[in-house]
């Protein structure tokens, strides 16, 4: 999974503002955001402050492609449990078991008014999994998978975190920013243990990206989001701590974290402009009522679930350009 973000050294690229690009690509704001995260729409840094735009040729590449706009919409079509089960031709119960076992990773989530996490999945991921593992779609669940389901906790949050970290790491080459991305899934205690130096910890903390965008209406909603975004299992925490240790060593080799005895001793450690700031065309929080989970435009779904299945299977999803 590659998120395509770039800026040629020494150049200031003039592109199309994100909101306008979304309209020209006939995508809803959250569809456009997802298209950028997944690398289907390339953005570039343009001007001061790290603001991102979409190159004109990138828009033309999509609009001139076969099947526009349905092809691009199909690639960012997200579904919930019921629609995903229908797409795969299985029951919602079996779909839920496969998802909890970590067979495919959610692409996003929201917290509903009952403070329950509602997961969404890429339709393309589900089609790919169904094609690769038809034996898991019918009949009795294989013994190995039954054992895994019995022994493991729900792995949906874990697989979502892994996906988000990969997306954010693809946005930057700066070693301290990359360390901050890894640190974003560790709680305060785990971070303090992993980064004992207070100045390094402060520097990393200022650059920690938001894994999930949204504005929960209550403290309880924030607590639910934290349970999704922060690692809980000891083995996952240990894995991220090891990755963070390696990332910090690489960062220190490039430059030290700011300290009071540095050239500007009166400054609190601050972060540079973050390359890991993702393009956003809306400030809306998580989908409060499950809206905007189908492709934009004149039709609720691109010609129905079965037509989408055929479209994905027979390769209408053209690879993104370099």
Coordinates of C-alpha atoms in Angstrom, one line a residue:
X1 CA 0.0 0.0 0.0
X2 CA 1.6 3.2 -1.2
X3 CA 0.4 6.7 -0.4
X4 CA 1.6 8.9 -3.2
X5 CA 2.7 12.3 -1.8
X6 CA 5.7 14.2 -3.2
X7 CA 7.4 17.5 -3.7
X8 CA 10.3 18.0 -6.0
X9 CA 13.3 19.6 -4.2
X10 CA 13.6 23.3 -4.7
X11 CA 10.3 23.7 -6.4
X12 CA 7.0 25.2 -5.4
X13 CA 4.3 23.3 -7.2
X14 CA 1.1 25.0 -8.1
X15 CA -1.8 22.7 -8.1
X16 CA -5.6 22.6 -7.6
X17 CA -7.0 23.2 -4.1
X18 CA -8.3 20.1 -2.4
X19 CA -11.9 21.1 -2.4
X20 CA -12.0 22.0 -6.0
X21 CA -10.1 18.8 -6.9
X22 CA -12.7 16.7 -5.1
X23 CA -15.4 18.4 -7.1
X24 CA -13.6 17.9 -10.4
X25 CA -13.1 14.2 -9.5
X26 CA -16.8 13.9 -8.5
X27 CA -15.9 12.6 -5.1
X28 CA -17.5 13.5 -1.8
X29 CA -15.1 15.0 0.8
X30 CA -14.6 11.8 2.7
X31 CA -14.2 9.8 -0.5
X32 CA -11.6 12.2 -1.6
X33 CA -9.8 12.0 1.7
X34 CA -9.7 8.2 1.5
X35 CA -8.5 8.4 -2.1
X36 CA -5.5 10.4 -1.0
X37 CA -4.8 8.2 2.0
X38 CA -4.8 5.1 -0.3
X39 CA -2.6 6.7 -2.9
X40 CA -5.2 6.8 -5.6
X41 CA -5.0 10.6 -5.9
X42 CA -1.5 12.1 -5.7
X43 CA -1.0 15.4 -3.9
X44 CA 2.0 17.7 -3.7
X45 CA 3.2 20.3 -1.2
X46 CA 2.6 23.7 -2.6
X47 CA 3.8 26.9 -1.0
X48 CA 4.6 27.7 2.6
X49 CA 3.1 25.9 5.5
X50 CA 3.1 22.5 3.9
X51 CA -0.3 23.0 2.3
X52 CA -1.1 20.3 -0.2
X53 CA -2.8 20.5 -3.6
X54 CA -3.6 18.1 -6.5
X55 CA -1.5 18.5 -9.7
X56 CA -3.6 19.4 -12.7
X57 CA -2.2 16.4 -14.6
X58 CA -3.3 14.1 -11.8
X59 CA -6.9 15.2 -12.2
X60 CA -6.7 14.9 -16.0
X61 CA -5.3 11.4 -15.6
X62 CA -8.4 10.3 -13.8
X63 CA -11.0 12.3 -15.8
X64 CA -9.5 10.9 -19.1
X65 CA -9.5 7.4 -17.8
X66 CA -12.0 4.7 -18.9
X67 CA -15.1 4.5 -16.8
X68 CA -14.6 7.9 -15.0
X69 CA -16.0 8.7 -12.5
X70 CA -17.3 5.2 -11.5
X71 CA -13.9 3.6 -11.6
X72 CA -12.4 5.9 -9.0
X73 CA -15.5 5.8 -6.9
X74 CA -15.4 2.0 -6.9
X75 CA -11.9 2.1 -5.6
X76 CA -12.9 4.1 -2.5
X77 CA -16.3 2.5 -2.0
X78 CA -16.5 1.5 1.7
X79 CA -19.1 -0.8 3.2
X80 CA -20.3 -1.9 6.6
X81 CA -20.9 -5.4 7.9
X82 CA -24.3 -6.0 6.2
X83 CA -23.3 -4.6 2.8
X84 CA -19.9 -6.3 3.0
X85 CA -21.5 -9.7 3.8
X86 CA -23.9 -9.2 0.8
X87 CA -21.0 -8.3 -1.5
X88 CA -19.1 -11.5 -0.4
X89 CA -22.1 -13.7 -0.6
X90 CA -21.9 -14.7 3.1
X91 CA -24.0 -14.1 6.2
X92 CA -23.3 -11.1 8.4
X93 CA -22.4 -13.5 11.3
X94 CA -19.6 -15.1 9.2
X95 CA -18.5 -11.8 8.0
X96 CA -18.1 -10.6 11.6
X97 CA -16.1 -13.7 12.5
X98 CA -13.7 -13.1 9.6
X99 CA -13.3 -9.5 10.4
X100 CA -12.7 -10.1 14.1
X101 CA -10.1 -12.7 13.2
X102 CA -8.2 -10.0 11.3
X103 CA -8.7 -11.6 7.9
X104 CA -9.2 -8.1 6.4
X105 CA -8.5 -4.7 7.9
X106 CA -11.0 -1.9 8.3
X107 CA -10.3 1.3 6.5
X108 CA -12.1 3.6 8.9
X109 CA -14.6 3.8 11.7
X110 CA -16.9 6.0 13.6
X111 CA -18.5 6.1 17.0
X112 CA -22.3 6.1 17.0
X113 CA -24.6 7.7 19.4
X114 CA -24.5 4.6 21.6
X115 CA -20.7 4.9 21.8
X116 CA -20.3 1.7 19.8
X117 CA -17.5 1.5 17.1
X118 CA -18.9 1.0 13.6
X119 CA -16.3 -0.3 11.2
X120 CA -16.1 0.3 7.4
X121 CA -14.2 -1.8 4.9
X122 CA -12.9 -1.3 1.4
X123 CA -15.1 -3.2 -1.0
X124 CA -12.0 -3.9 -3.1
X125 CA -10.3 -5.6 -0.1
X126 CA -13.3 -7.8 0.5
X127 CA -13.4 -8.9 -3.1
X128 CA -9.7 -9.6 -3.0
X129 CA -10.0 -11.7 0.1
X130 CA -13.0 -13.6 -1.2
X131 CA -11.2 -14.5 -4.4
X132 CA -8.1 -15.7 -2.5
X133 CA -10.0 -17.7 0.1
X134 CA -13.2 -19.1 -1.2
X135 CA -12.9 -22.0 1.2
X136 CA -13.6 -19.6 4.1
X137 CA -16.9 -18.4 2.6
X138 CA -18.9 -21.6 2.8
X139 CA -19.2 -24.7 4.9
X140 CA -17.7 -25.1 8.4
X141 CA -15.1 -22.7 9.6
X142 CA -11.7 -24.5 9.3
X143 CA -10.3 -25.7 12.7
X144 CA -7.3 -23.4 12.6
X145 CA -9.5 -20.3 12.1
X146 CA -11.9 -21.6 14.8
X147 CA -9.0 -21.9 17.2
X148 CA -7.7 -18.5 16.3
X149 CA -11.2 -17.0 16.9
X150 CA -11.4 -18.7 20.3
X151 CA -8.0 -17.6 21.5
X152 CA -7.7 -14.1 20.1
X153 CA -9.5 -10.9 21.0
X154 CA -11.1 -8.8 18.4
X155 CA -8.3 -7.8 16.0
X156 CA -10.2 -5.1 14.0
X157 CA -8.7 -2.2 15.9
X158 CA -5.2 -3.7 15.6
X159 CA -5.4 -4.2 11.9
X160 CA -6.8 -0.7 11.5
X161 CA -3.9 0.8 13.5
X162 CA -1.4 -1.1 11.3
X163 CA -3.0 0.2 8.2
X164 CA -3.1 3.8 9.4
X165 CA 0.6 3.7 10.5
X166 CA 1.6 2.5 7.0
X167 CA -0.5 5.3 5.5
X168 CA 1.1 8.0 7.6
X169 CA 4.6 6.7 7.3
X170 CA 4.3 7.0 3.5
X171 CA 3.7 10.7 3.9
X172 CA 7.1 11.6 5.2
X173 CA 10.8 10.8 5.0
X174 CA 11.8 12.9 8.1
X175 CA 13.1 10.5 10.7
X176 CA 11.6 12.3 13.7
X177 CA 8.2 12.5 12.0
X178 CA 8.4 8.8 11.3
X179 CA 9.2 8.1 14.9
X180 CA 6.2 10.3 15.9
X181 CA 3.9 8.2 13.7
X182 CA 4.9 5.0 15.4
X183 CA 4.6 6.7 18.8
X184 CA 1.0 7.7 18.0
X185 CA -0.3 4.3 19.0
X186 CA 1.4 4.3 22.4
X187 CA -0.3 5.6 25.5
X188 CA 1.5 8.1 27.8
X189 CA 3.0 5.4 30.1
X190 CA 4.3 3.3 27.2
X191 CA 5.7 6.4 25.5
X192 CA 7.5 7.5 28.7
X193 CA 9.1 4.0 28.9
X194 CA 10.0 3.9 25.3
X195 CA 11.4 7.5 25.1
X196 CA 12.9 8.2 28.6
X197 CA 14.6 11.4 27.5
X198 CA 12.1 14.2 28.2
X199 CA 13.3 16.5 25.4
X200 CA 13.1 13.7 22.8
X201 CA 9.7 12.7 24.2
X202 CA 8.4 16.3 24.0
X203 CA 9.8 16.6 20.4
X204 CA 8.1 13.4 19.3
X205 CA 4.8 14.4 21.1
X206 CA 4.5 17.7 19.2
X207 CA 4.6 15.7 15.9
X208 CA 2.3 12.9 16.8
X209 CA -0.4 12.8 14.1
X210 CA -4.1 12.3 14.7
X211 CA -4.9 8.7 13.7
X212 CA -8.6 9.3 13.6
X213 CA -10.2 12.6 12.6
X214 CA -13.3 13.5 14.5
X215 CA -14.9 15.6 17.2
X216 CA -16.5 13.4 19.8
X217 CA -19.4 15.1 21.6
X218 CA -18.5 13.7 25.0
X219 CA -15.5 12.5 27.0
X220 CA -16.9 9.0 26.7
X221 CA -16.7 9.2 22.9
X222 CA -13.1 10.3 23.2
X223 CA -12.4 7.3 25.4
X224 CA -13.9 5.0 22.8
X225 CA -11.7 6.5 20.1
X226 CA -8.6 6.1 22.3
X227 CA -9.4 2.4 22.7
X228 CA -9.3 2.1 19.0
X229 CA -6.2 4.3 18.3
X230 CA -4.0 3.1 21.2
X231 CA -2.3 -0.3 21.3
X232 CA -3.5 -2.5 24.2
X233 CA -2.2 -6.0 23.7
X234 CA 1.3 -6.5 25.2
X235 CA 2.7 -8.1 22.1
X236 CA 1.5 -5.2 19.9
X237 CA 2.9 -2.6 22.3
X238 CA 6.2 -4.4 22.4
X239 CA 6.4 -4.5 18.6
X240 CA 5.7 -0.8 18.3
X241 CA 8.3 0.0 21.0
X242 CA 10.9 -2.0 19.1
X243 CA 10.0 -0.1 15.9
X244 CA 10.2 3.2 17.8
X245 CA 13.6 2.4 19.3
X246 CA 14.9 1.8 15.7
X247 CA 13.3 4.9 14.4
X248 CA 14.7 7.1 17.2
X249 CA 18.2 5.8 16.6
X250 CA 17.8 6.7 12.9
X251 CA 16.5 10.1 13.9
X252 CA 19.3 10.9 16.3
X253 CA 21.8 10.1 13.6
X254 CA 20.3 12.8 11.5
X255 CA 19.8 15.5 14.2
X256 CA 19.3 15.8 17.9
X257 CA 16.0 16.8 19.5
X258 CA 15.9 20.5 20.6
X259 CA 17.2 21.1 24.1
X260 CA 17.4 24.1 26.4
X261 CA 21.2 24.3 26.0
X262 CA 20.9 24.6 22.3
X263 CA 21.3 27.7 20.2
X264 CA 17.9 29.0 21.4
X265 CA 17.7 28.0 25.0
X266 CA 14.5 30.0 25.7
X267 CA 12.5 27.9 23.3
X268 CA 10.3 24.9 24.2
X269 CA 11.0 22.0 21.9
X270 CA 8.8 22.4 18.8
X271 CA 8.2 20.4 15.7
X272 CA 8.9 21.5 12.2
X273 CA 6.0 21.8 9.7
X274 CA 4.5 18.3 9.6
X275 CA 4.7 16.5 6.3
X276 CA 2.4 13.9 7.9
X277 CA -0.5 16.4 8.0
X278 CA -3.0 14.8 5.7
X279 CA -5.0 16.7 3.1
X280 CA -8.4 17.5 4.5
X281 CA -11.3 18.9 2.5
X282 CA -13.7 18.9 5.4
X283 CA -13.6 19.4 9.2
X284 CA -16.6 17.1 9.8
X285 CA -16.1 14.5 12.4
X286 CA -16.8 10.7 12.1
X287 CA -20.0 9.9 10.2
X288 CA -22.6 10.4 12.9
X289 CA -25.4 8.6 11.1
X290 CA -23.4 6.3 8.8
X291 CA -23.9 8.8 5.9
X292 CA -21.4 9.1 3.0
X293 CA -20.5 5.4 2.9
X294 CA -21.6 4.8 -0.7
X295 CA -20.1 6.3 -3.8
X296 CA -21.0 9.9 -4.6
X297 CA -23.1 11.1 -7.5
X298 CA -26.2 10.1 -9.3
X299 CA -26.3 6.5 -8.0
X300 CA -26.1 5.1 -4.4
X301 CA -23.9 2.2 -5.6
X302 CA -22.0 1.8 -8.9
X303 CA -24.6 -0.2 -10.7
X304 CA -25.3 -2.5 -7.7
X305 CA -23.3 -4.9 -5.6
X306 CA -23.1 -7.7 -8.2
X307 CA -22.0 -5.3 -11.0
X308 CA -19.3 -3.9 -8.6
X309 CA -18.2 -7.5 -7.9
X310 CA -17.7 -8.1 -11.6
X311 CA -16.0 -4.8 -12.1
X312 CA -13.4 -5.4 -9.4
X313 CA -12.9 -9.1 -10.4
X314 CA -12.2 -8.3 -14.1
X315 CA -9.7 -5.6 -13.5
X316 CA -11.3 -2.2 -14.2
X317 CA -9.3 -0.8 -11.2
X318 CA -6.4 0.6 -13.1
X319 CA -3.2 1.2 -11.0
X320 CA -2.4 4.7 -9.9
X321 CA 0.2 6.5 -11.9
X322 CA 3.7 7.2 -10.6

